[in-house]
Short mmCIF file of C-alpha atoms in Angstrom, two decimals:
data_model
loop_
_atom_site.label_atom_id
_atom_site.label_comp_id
_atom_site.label_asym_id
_atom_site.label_seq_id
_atom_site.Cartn_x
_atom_site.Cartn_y
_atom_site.Cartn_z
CA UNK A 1 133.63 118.47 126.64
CA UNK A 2 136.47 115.77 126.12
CA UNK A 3 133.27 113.18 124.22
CA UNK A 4 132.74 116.88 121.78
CA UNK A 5 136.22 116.83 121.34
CA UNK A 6 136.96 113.23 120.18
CA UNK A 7 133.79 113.70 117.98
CA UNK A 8 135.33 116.63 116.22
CA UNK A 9 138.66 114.57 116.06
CA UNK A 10 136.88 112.19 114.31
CA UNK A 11 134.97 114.47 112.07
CA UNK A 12 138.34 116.18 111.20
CA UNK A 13 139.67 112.68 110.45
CA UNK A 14 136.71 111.45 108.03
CA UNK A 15 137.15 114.84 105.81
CA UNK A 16 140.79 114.38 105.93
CA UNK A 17 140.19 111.00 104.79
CA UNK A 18 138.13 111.48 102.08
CA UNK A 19 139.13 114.77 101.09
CA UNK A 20 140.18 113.81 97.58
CA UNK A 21 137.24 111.82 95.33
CA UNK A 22 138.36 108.67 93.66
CA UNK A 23 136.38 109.02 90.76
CA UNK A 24 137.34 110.06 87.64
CA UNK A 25 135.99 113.26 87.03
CA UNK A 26 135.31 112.96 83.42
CA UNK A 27 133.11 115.67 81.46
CA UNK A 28 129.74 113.38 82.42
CA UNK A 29 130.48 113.47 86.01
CA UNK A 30 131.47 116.82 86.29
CA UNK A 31 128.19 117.71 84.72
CA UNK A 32 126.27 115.49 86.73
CA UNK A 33 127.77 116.94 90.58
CA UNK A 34 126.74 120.32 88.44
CA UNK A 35 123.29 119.56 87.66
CA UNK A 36 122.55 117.93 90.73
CA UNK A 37 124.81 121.22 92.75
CA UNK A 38 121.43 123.11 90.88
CA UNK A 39 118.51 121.26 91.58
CA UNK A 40 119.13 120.79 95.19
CA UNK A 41 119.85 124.61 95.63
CA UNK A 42 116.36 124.89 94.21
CA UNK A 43 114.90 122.49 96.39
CA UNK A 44 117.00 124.40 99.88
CA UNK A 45 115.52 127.67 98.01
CA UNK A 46 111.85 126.16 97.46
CA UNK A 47 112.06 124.43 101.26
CA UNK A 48 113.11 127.99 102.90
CA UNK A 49 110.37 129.82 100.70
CA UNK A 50 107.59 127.32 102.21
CA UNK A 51 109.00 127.96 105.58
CA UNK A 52 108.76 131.49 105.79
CA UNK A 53 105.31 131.91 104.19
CA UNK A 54 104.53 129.22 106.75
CA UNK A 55 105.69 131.13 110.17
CA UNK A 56 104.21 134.40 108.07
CA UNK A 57 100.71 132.81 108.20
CA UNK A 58 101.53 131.75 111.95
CA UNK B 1 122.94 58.66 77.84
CA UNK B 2 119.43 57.20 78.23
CA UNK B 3 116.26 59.69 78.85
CA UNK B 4 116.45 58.96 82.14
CA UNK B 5 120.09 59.56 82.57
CA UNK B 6 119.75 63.37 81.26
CA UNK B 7 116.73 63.72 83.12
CA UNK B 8 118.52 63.38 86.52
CA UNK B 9 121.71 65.43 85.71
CA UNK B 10 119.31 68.31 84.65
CA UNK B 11 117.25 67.49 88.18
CA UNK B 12 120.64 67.77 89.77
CA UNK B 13 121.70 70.59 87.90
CA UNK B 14 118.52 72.90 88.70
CA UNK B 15 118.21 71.34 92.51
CA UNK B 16 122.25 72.57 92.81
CA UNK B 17 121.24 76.31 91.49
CA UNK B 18 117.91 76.13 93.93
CA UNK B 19 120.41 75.21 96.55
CA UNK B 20 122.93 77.76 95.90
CA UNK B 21 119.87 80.82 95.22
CA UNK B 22 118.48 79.70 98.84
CA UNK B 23 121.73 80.47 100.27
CA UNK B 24 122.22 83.71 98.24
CA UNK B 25 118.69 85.04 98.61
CA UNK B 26 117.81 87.37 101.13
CA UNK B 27 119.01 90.49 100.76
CA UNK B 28 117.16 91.45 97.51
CA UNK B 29 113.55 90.02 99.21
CA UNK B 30 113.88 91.24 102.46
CA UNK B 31 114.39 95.39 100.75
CA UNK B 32 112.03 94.65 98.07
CA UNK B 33 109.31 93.22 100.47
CA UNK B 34 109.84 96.06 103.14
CA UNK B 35 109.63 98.23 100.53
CA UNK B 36 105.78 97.39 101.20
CA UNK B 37 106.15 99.49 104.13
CA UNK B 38 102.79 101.01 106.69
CA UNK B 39 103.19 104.10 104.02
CA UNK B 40 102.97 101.63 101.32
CA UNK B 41 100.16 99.95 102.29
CA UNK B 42 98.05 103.13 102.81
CA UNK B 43 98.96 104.00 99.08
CA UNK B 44 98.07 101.10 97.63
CA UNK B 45 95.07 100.82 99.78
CA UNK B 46 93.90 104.39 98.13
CA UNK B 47 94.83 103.51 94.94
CA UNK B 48 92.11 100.30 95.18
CA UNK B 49 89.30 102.35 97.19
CA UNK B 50 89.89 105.25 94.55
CA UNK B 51 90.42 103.70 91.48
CA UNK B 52 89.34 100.16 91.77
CA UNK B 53 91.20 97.65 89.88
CA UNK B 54 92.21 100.62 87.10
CA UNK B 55 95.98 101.01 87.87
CA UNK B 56 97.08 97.40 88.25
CA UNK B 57 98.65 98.01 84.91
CA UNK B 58 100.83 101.04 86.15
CA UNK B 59 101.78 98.61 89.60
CA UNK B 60 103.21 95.74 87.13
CA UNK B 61 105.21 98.95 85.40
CA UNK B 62 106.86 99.05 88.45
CA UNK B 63 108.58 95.32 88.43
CA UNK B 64 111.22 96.70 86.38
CA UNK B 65 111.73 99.76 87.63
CA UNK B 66 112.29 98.63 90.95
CA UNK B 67 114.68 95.63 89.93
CA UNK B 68 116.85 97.99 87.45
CA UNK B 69 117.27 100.30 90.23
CA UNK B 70 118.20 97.61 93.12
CA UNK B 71 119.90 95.12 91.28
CA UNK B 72 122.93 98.05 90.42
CA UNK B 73 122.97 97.97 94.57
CA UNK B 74 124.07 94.43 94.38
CA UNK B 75 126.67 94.57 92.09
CA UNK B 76 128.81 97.76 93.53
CA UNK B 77 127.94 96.28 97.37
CA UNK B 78 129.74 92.72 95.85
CA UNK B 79 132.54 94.28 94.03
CA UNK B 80 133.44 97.08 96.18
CA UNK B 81 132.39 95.17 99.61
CA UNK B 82 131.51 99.03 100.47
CA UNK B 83 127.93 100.33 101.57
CA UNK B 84 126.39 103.17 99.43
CA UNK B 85 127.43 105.84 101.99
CA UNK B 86 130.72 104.89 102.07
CA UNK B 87 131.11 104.46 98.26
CA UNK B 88 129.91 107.91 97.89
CA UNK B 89 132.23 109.62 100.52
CA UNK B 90 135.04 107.96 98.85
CA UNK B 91 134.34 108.41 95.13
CA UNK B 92 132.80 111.84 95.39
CA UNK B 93 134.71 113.16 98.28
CA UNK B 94 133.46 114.55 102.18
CA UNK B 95 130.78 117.30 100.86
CA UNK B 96 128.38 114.95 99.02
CA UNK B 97 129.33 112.26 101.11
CA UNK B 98 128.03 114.31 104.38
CA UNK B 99 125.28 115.39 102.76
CA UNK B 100 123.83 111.99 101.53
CA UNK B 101 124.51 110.78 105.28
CA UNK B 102 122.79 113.54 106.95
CA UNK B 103 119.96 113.50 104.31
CA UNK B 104 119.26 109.52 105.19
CA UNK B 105 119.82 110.32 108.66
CA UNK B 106 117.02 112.70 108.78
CA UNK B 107 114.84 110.84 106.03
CA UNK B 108 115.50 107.46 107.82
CA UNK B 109 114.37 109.04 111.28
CA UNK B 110 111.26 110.57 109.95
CA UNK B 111 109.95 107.15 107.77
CA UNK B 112 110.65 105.26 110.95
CA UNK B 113 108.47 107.37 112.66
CA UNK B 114 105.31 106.74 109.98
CA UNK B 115 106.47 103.04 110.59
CA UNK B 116 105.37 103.29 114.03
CA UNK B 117 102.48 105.05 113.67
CA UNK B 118 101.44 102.45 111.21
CA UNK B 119 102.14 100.01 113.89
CA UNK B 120 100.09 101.08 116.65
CA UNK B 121 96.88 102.21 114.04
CA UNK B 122 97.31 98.67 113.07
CA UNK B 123 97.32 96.94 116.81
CA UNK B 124 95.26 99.42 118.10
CA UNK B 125 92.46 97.87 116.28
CA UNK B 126 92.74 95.20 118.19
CA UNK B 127 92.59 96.90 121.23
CA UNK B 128 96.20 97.27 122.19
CA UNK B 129 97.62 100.21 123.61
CA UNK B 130 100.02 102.44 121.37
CA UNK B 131 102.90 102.50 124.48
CA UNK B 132 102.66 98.77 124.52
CA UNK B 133 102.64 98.57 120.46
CA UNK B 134 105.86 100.43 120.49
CA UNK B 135 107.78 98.75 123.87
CA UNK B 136 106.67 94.83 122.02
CA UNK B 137 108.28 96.66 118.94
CA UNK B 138 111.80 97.72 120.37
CA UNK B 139 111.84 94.81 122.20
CA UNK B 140 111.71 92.33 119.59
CA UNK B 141 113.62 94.17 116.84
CA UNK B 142 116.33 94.52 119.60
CA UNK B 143 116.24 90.94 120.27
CA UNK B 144 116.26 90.62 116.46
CA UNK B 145 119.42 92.29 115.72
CA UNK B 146 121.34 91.54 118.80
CA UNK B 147 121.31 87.81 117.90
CA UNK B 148 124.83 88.42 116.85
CA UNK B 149 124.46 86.55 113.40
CA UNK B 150 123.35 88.05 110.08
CA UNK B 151 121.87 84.86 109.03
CA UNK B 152 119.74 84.24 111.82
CA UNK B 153 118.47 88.09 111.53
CA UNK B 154 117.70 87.54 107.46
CA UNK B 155 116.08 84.27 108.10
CA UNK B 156 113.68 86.17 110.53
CA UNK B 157 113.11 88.81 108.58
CA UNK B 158 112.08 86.86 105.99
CA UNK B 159 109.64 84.97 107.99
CA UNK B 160 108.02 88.30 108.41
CA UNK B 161 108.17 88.48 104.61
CA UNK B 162 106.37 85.87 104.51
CA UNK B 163 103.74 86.96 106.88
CA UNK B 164 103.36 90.01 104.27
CA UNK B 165 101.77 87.34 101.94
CA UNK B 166 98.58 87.43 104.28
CA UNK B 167 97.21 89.75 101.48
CA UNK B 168 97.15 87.05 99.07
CA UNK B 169 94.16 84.58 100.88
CA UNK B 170 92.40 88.22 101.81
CA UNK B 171 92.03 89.06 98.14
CA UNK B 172 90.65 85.77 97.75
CA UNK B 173 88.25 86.27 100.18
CA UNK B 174 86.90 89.11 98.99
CA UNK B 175 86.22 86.88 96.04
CA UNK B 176 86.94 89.20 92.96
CA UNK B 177 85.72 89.16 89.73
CA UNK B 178 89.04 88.29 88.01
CA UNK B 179 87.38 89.11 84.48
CA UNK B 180 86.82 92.70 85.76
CA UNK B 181 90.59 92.45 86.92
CA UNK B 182 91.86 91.66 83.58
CA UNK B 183 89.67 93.56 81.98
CA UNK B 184 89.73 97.07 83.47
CA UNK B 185 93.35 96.44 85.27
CA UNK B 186 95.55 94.95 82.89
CA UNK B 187 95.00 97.53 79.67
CA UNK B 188 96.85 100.41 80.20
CA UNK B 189 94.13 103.38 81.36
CA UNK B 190 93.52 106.41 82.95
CA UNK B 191 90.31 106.54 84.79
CA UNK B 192 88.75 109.74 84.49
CA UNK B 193 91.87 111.06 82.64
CA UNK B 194 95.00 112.77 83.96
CA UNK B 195 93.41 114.53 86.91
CA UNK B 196 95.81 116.23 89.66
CA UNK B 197 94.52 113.54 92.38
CA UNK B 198 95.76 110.98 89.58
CA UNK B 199 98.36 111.94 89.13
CA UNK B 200 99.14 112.91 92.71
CA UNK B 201 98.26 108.80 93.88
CA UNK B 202 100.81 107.43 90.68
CA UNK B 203 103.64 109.68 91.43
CA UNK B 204 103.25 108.16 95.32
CA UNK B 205 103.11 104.78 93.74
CA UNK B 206 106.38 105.40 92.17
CA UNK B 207 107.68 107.34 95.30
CA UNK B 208 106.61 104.02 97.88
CA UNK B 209 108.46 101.52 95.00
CA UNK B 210 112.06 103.45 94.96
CA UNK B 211 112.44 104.93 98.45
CA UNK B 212 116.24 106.08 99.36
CA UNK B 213 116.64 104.20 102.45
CA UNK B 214 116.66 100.87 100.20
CA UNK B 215 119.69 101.46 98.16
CA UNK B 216 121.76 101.92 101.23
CA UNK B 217 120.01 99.10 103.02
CA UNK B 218 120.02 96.53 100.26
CA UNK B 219 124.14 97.54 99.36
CA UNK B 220 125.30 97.64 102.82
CA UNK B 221 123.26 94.28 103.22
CA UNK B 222 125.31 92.76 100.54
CA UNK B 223 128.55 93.57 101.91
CA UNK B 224 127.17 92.09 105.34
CA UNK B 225 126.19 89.20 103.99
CA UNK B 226 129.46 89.17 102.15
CA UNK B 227 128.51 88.16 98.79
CA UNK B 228 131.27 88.12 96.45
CA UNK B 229 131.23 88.87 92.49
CA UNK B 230 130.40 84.95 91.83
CA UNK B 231 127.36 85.78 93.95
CA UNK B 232 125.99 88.23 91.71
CA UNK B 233 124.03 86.67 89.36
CA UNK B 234 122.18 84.84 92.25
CA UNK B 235 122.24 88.36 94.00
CA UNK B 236 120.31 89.87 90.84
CA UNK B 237 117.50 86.88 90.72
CA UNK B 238 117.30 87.48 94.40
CA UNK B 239 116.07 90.95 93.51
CA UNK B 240 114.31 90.54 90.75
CA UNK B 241 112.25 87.60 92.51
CA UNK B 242 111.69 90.27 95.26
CA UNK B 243 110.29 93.43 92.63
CA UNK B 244 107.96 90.65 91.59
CA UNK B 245 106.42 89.48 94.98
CA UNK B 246 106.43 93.08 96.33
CA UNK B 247 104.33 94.18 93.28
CA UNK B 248 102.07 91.56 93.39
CA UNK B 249 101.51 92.03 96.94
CA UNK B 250 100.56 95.82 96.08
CA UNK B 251 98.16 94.14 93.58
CA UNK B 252 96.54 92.14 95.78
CA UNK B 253 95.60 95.06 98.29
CA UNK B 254 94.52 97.11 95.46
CA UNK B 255 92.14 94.50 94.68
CA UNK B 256 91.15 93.90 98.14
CA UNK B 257 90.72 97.56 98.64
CA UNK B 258 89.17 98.16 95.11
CA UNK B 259 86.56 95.18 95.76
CA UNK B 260 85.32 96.42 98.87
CA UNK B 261 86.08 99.85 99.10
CA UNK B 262 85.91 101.23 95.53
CA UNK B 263 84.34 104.36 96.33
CA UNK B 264 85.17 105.31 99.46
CA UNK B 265 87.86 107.91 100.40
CA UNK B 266 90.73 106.07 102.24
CA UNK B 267 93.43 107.85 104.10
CA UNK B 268 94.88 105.29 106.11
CA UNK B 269 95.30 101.95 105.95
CA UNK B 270 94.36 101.42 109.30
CA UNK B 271 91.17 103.13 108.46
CA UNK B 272 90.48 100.30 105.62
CA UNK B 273 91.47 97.52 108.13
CA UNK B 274 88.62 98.94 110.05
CA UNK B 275 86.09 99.62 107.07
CA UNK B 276 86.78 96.42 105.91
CA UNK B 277 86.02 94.66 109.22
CA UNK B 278 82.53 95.92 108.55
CA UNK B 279 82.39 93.90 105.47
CA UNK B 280 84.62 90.90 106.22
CA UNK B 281 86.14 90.47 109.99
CA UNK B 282 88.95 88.32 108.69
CA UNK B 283 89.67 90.29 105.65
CA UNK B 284 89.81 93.44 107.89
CA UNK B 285 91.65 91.69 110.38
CA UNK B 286 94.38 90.44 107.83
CA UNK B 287 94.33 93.67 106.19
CA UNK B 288 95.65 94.81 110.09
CA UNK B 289 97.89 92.27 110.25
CA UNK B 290 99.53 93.13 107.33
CA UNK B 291 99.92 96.98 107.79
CA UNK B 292 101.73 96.48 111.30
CA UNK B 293 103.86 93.30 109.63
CA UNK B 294 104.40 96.08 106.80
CA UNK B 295 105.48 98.35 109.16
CA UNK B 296 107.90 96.21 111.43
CA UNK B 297 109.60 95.10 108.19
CA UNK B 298 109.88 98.68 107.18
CA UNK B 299 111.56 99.63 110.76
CA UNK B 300 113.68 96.63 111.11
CA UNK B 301 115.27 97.20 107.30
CA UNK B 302 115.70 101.60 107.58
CA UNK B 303 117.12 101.48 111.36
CA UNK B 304 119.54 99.12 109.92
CA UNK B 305 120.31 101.27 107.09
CA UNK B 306 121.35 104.17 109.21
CA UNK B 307 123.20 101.94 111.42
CA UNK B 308 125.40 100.42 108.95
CA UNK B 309 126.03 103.78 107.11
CA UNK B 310 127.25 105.54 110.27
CA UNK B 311 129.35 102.63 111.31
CA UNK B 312 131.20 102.89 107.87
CA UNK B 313 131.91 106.28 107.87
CA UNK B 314 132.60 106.27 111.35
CA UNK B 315 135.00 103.71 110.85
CA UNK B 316 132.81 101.72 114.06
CA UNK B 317 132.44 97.43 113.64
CA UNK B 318 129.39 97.53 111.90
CA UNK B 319 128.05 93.92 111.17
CA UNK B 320 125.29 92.16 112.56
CA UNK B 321 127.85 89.35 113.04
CA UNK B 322 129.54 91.06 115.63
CA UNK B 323 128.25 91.22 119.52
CA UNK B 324 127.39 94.10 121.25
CA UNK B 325 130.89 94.43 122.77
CA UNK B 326 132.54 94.24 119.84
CA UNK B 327 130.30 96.86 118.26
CA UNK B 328 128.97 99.12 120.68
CA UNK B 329 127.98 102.36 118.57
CA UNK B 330 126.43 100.36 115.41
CA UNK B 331 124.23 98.82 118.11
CA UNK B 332 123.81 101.86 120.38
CA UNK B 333 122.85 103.82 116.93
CA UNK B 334 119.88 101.47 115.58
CA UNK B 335 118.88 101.64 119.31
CA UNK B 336 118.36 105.33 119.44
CA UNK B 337 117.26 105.29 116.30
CA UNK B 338 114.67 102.90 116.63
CA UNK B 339 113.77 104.47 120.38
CA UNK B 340 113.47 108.10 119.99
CA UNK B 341 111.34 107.16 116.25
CA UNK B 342 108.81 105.18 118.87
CA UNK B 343 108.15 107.83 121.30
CA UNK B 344 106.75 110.43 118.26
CA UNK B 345 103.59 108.55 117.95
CA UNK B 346 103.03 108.69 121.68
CA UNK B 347 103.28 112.54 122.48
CA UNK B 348 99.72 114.23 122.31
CA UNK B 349 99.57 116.49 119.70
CA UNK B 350 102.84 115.31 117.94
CA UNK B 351 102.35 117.03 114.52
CA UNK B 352 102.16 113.64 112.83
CA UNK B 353 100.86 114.92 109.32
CA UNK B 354 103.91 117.00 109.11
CA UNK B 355 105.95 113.77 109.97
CA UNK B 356 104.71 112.77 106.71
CA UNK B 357 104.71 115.56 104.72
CA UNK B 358 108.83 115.80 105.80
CA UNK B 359 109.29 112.35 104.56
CA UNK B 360 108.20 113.13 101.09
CA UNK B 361 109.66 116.39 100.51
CA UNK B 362 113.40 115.14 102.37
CA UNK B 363 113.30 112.15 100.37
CA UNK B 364 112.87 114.50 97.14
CA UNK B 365 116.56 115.79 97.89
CA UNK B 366 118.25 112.60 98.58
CA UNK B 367 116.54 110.15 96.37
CA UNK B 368 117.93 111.97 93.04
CA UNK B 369 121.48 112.51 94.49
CA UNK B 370 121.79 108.85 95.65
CA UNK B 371 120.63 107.73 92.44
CA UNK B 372 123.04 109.93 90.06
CA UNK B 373 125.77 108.53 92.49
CA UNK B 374 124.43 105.11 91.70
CA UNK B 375 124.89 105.25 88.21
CA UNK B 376 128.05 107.27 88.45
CA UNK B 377 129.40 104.82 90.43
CA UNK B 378 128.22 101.88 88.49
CA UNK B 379 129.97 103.20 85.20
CA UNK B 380 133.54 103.88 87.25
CA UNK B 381 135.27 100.67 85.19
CA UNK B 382 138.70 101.24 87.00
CA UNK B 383 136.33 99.92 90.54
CA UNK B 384 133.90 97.89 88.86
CA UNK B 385 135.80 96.63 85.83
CA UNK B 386 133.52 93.43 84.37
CA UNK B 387 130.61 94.42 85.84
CA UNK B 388 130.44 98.30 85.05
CA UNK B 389 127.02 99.24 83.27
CA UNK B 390 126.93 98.43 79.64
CA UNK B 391 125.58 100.82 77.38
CA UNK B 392 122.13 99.23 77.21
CA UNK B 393 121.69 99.05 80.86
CA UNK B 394 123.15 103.27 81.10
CA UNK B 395 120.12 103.61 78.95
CA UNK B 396 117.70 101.71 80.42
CA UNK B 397 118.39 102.97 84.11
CA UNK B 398 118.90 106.49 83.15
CA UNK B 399 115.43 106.51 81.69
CA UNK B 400 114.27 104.99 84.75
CA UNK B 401 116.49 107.40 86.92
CA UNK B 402 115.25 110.66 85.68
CA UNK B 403 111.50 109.81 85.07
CA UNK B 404 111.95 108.82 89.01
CA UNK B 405 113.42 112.05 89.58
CA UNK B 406 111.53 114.38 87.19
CA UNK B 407 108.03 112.52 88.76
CA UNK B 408 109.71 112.78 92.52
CA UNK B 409 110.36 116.30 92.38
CA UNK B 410 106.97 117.06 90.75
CA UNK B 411 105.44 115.02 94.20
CA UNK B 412 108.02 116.38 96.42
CA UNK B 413 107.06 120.41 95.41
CA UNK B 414 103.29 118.97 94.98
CA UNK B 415 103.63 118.21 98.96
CA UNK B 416 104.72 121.61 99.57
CA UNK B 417 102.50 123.71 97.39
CA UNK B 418 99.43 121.43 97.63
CA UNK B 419 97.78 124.32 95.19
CA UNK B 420 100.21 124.63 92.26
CA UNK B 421 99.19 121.91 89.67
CA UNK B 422 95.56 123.12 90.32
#
């Protein structure tokens, strides 16, 4: 319980830590974290679809 | 000054830069040779048993594309003296940052895995046991690492490099017709045209050259190393040295492969050892050697990777100059890593094709994010200053960064729905 506890500490800690980005979010990054927020919901989207019509056919 | 005079201070003057590469190198051929990895081989052993000596021209496409790619690893790993993972938490904040980690973690786990069953397809050929394959294989990449010295573990792994080069004598032994080589391999063609199994085995070409787990490795193996800016010039020779010899070691199977085997269907290159130790005993038996060399090279640079990248976000000592004492969880980490990855290949039944099909479609959502980051990165002047991307190298590796990613995702949803570009 206590090792679960110092790893959430930590966990806590690293988001704390890097909570803010240091890049400067000009228009061609901002774009960029948008584009690439997209495509990798399509991907989770296309990787859930597979699933299912996987454990259907099972 | 006399002819003799200027001849020395220019033999000085080259034998000082040989010096001072031979003390830089490393980093950029030990990632670009591992890159070769057991998957690796088995590609470019299809691609010679399919297509013969056809697609040599699409292999030497891939010099640049790997060394454009890389060599950006370099120069943020010896300016920031930051791994990839920990660049990204910091510049893009704790949501992409967890997500790249988690992504490797996985993606690192499940290539390590192919690794070892690489490894004990390519000793059990000669009659050795998959359980003692994989206990010889923690054992000596444990004694590798836990030498306490980064310099001692890059000298090793590049005498396993070296031992990658077996492929070279083989495809001399198969004695090819090197007209036929230059004549079918090196003008740009598409056998049979654009078919769906073409361009199925050139999209895994592109996807064994560029594989995620290398810009983390070859970045956080900078910063180990502890190259500085002064370093980077070497650092980017290094690597491009590296895309060459890995490519030509591709070429070489191909031609092995495409000598022997043109014709045959290949799905492993442990199958081709053993097809080709029907024709040629040595060439098979090289061709063996290689894949489990390929494969211990692949495991001994992607356990790293994770290693280091949980060590720096976990704030743990993460070197491979530091003793196990002094850095417990980096060393505890690549153990359990490299451990649990083993055991796969030994459970009956352990869905194994799945393994692989994981690998590909995981590395589809990392491989694009860590190389947008890359270039992102790369172009932050305030961090990089002198050595933030000009304008002709933006163009040049954002044309290589989204064909990778356009032809990634087209393999990665190709893996899923195996019926779709049919």
């Amino acid at each position: 319980m206590r090792t679960i506890n110092q790893f959430l500490n930590k966990i806590r800690e690293i988001n704390q830590r890097y909570s803010k980005p240091t890049v400067e979010m000009s228009r061609a990054v901002k774009i960029s974290l948008a584009v690439l927020r997209v495509y990798l919901f399509l991907l989770v989207v296309l990787m859930v679809y597979k699933f299912i019509t996987v454990m259907n056919v099972l | 000054m006399d002819f003799f005079s200027v001849l020395y201070y220019r033999f000085k003057k080259v034998w000082k830069a040989v010096r001072l590469y031979l003390v830089i190198a490393g980093p950029g051929l030990v990632v670009m040779i591992a890159d070769n990895d057991a998957g690796g081989i088995t590609t470019y052993a299809a691609t010679g048993a399919k297509y013969g000596y056809h697609l040599i021209w699409f292999l030497l496409l891939l010099i640049p594309v790997a060394y454009y790619v890389q060599e950006m690893t370099v120069r943020l790993g010896a300016v920031t003296k930051r791994g990839h993972a920990e660049a990204i938490f910091e510049s893009f904040g704790a949501f992409w940052g967890w997500f790249s980690l988690i992504d490797l973690m996985i993606v690192d786990w499940l290539t390590l895995v192919t690794e070892f069953v690489g490894m004990t397809a390519a000793l059990g050929i000669f009659g050795v046991p998959a359980w003692l394959t994989v206990i010889i294989v923690v054992l000596l990449m444990s004694i590798i690492v836990l030498n306490g010295r980064y310099w001692t573990w890059e000298k090793i792994a590049l005498g396993f490099c070296l031992l990658n080069l077996i492929y070279i004598p083989a495809a001399f032994m198969v004695n090819p017709s090197l007209s036929d080589i230059a004549g079918q391999g090196l003008i740009p063609n598409l056998p049979g045209g654009l078919t769906n199994e073409l361009f199925f085995l050139l999209m895994a070409n592109i996807g064994t050259t560029i594989a995620p787990w290398m810009l983390f490795f070859q970045q956080s193996s900078v910063v180990d190393k502890g190259l500085q800016e002064k370093d980077i010039k070497m650092g980017k020779l290094d690597t491009f040295i590296g895309s060459i010899i890995t490519v030509s070691i591709a070429i070489f199977i191909v031609i092995v492969t495409g000598t022997l085997l043109h014709g045959t269907p290949i799905d492993d290159a442990a199958t081709a050892a053993k097809l080709l130790m029907k024709t040629n005993h040595y060439v098979g038996a090289f061709m063996a050697i290689g894949l489990f060399d390929a494969g211990l090279l692949g495991a001994i640079c992607i356990s790293l990777a994770s290693s280091w990248a949980f060590g720096e976000i976990f704030g743990w000592a993460h070197s491979l100059n530091t003793k196990v004492k002094e850095a417990p969880w980096f060393y505890i980490s690549f153990f359990i890593t490299l451990a649990t990855a083993g055991v796969v290949p030994l459970i009956p039944g352990a869905p194994l094709v799945l393994i692989t099909l994981f690998v590909q479609v995981i590395a589809v959502t990392l491989l694009p994010a860590a190389l947008v980051f890359l270039i992102l990165l790369l172009n932050d002047k305030k961090t990089m200053g002198e050595y933030a991307n000009t304008r002709l190298q933006n163009i040049v590796s954002t044309l290589i960064v989204v064909s990778i990613i356009i032809l990634s995702t087209l393999y990665g949803v190709s893996a899923l729905f195996p019926n779709l570009f049919q």
